[in-house]
Amino acid sequence: MSLQPGLYRHYKGPEYRVLGVARHSETEEDVVVYQALYGEYGLWVRPLEMFQGEVELDGKRVPRFAFIEGEPSVLRRP
């Protein structure tokens, strides 16, 4: 699985910048590395499958994280 780096909005409202997908050293599970764009701008990791999953909100299934926009090309790896 892959995930486009860029800005995402969590279903609860805050925005995050996805830095990339990494592999867990013990389980080899793909995890998303992302940064909060509020508060202390902390770094987080979450299993890719969970990041791309859906949650229930007001009786509807919605994406846990919704893609907003990609990173400018100058910030992407060639």
Short mmCIF file of C-alpha atoms in Angstrom, two decimals:
data_model
loop_
_atom_site.label_atom_id
_atom_site.label_comp_id
_atom_site.label_asym_id
_atom_site.label_seq_id
_atom_site.Cartn_x
_atom_site.Cartn_y
_atom_site.Cartn_z
CA MET A 1 0.00 0.00 0.00
CA SER A 2 1.07 3.57 -0.52
CA LEU A 3 -0.02 6.92 0.76
CA GLN A 4 0.51 10.33 -0.82
CA PRO A 5 2.52 12.71 1.38
CA GLY A 6 0.77 15.99 2.08
CA LEU A 7 -1.91 17.56 4.22
CA TYR A 8 -4.73 15.54 5.76
CA ARG A 9 -7.65 16.46 8.00
CA HIS A 10 -8.58 14.14 10.87
CA TYR A 11 -12.30 13.44 11.15
CA LYS A 12 -12.33 15.39 14.44
CA GLY A 13 -11.00 18.50 12.65
CA PRO A 14 -7.25 18.97 13.21
CA GLU A 15 -4.86 18.98 10.26
CA TYR A 16 -1.72 16.89 9.92
CA ARG A 17 1.18 16.65 7.48
CA VAL A 18 1.99 13.12 6.35
CA LEU A 19 5.76 12.77 6.07
CA GLY A 20 5.79 9.24 4.70
CA VAL A 21 5.27 5.55 5.31
CA ALA A 22 7.81 3.59 7.36
CA ARG A 23 8.14 -0.06 8.32
CA HIS A 24 7.97 -1.23 11.95
CA SER A 25 11.32 -2.84 12.82
CA GLU A 26 9.83 -5.84 14.63
CA THR A 27 6.58 -6.59 12.81
CA GLU A 28 7.40 -5.10 9.38
CA GLU A 29 3.95 -3.48 9.49
CA ASP A 30 3.63 -0.30 7.41
CA VAL A 31 3.08 2.76 9.60
CA VAL A 32 2.33 6.35 8.65
CA VAL A 33 4.64 9.03 10.05
CA TYR A 34 2.76 12.30 10.43
CA GLN A 35 3.02 15.63 12.21
CA ALA A 36 0.33 17.63 13.98
CA LEU A 37 -0.09 21.13 12.58
CA TYR A 38 -1.19 22.56 15.92
CA GLY A 39 0.04 22.73 19.51
CA GLU A 40 3.57 21.41 19.89
CA TYR A 41 3.62 20.02 16.31
CA GLY A 42 4.30 16.53 17.63
CA LEU A 43 5.26 13.58 15.45
CA TRP A 44 3.01 10.53 15.43
CA VAL A 45 2.87 7.07 13.87
CA ARG A 46 -0.21 5.00 13.13
CA PRO A 47 -0.62 1.72 11.25
CA LEU A 48 -1.26 2.46 7.57
CA GLU A 49 -4.38 0.31 7.50
CA MET A 50 -5.84 2.26 10.44
CA PHE A 51 -4.80 5.63 8.96
CA GLN A 52 -6.63 4.80 5.72
CA GLY A 53 -9.61 3.30 7.53
CA GLU A 54 -13.03 4.69 8.28
CA VAL A 55 -14.77 5.64 11.50
CA GLU A 56 -18.41 6.20 12.36
CA LEU A 57 -19.42 9.84 12.84
CA ASP A 58 -23.03 10.86 13.39
CA GLY A 59 -24.21 7.51 12.03
CA LYS A 60 -22.12 7.75 8.84
CA ARG A 61 -18.87 6.08 7.80
CA VAL A 62 -16.21 8.72 7.11
CA PRO A 63 -12.45 8.50 6.47
CA ARG A 64 -10.33 8.76 9.62
CA PHE A 65 -8.02 11.08 7.66
CA ALA A 66 -9.14 12.92 4.51
CA PHE A 67 -6.57 14.07 1.96
CA ILE A 68 -6.49 17.87 1.53
CA GLU A 69 -3.53 18.54 -0.77
CA GLY A 70 -0.12 17.22 -1.75
CA GLU A 71 3.21 18.69 -0.80
CA PRO A 72 4.77 21.26 -3.15
CA SER A 73 7.12 19.52 -5.57
CA VAL A 74 10.17 21.17 -3.98
CA LEU A 75 9.47 19.20 -0.78
CA ARG A 76 9.04 15.80 -2.48
CA ARG A 77 11.81 13.34 -3.09
CA PRO A 78 12.70 12.88 -6.78
#
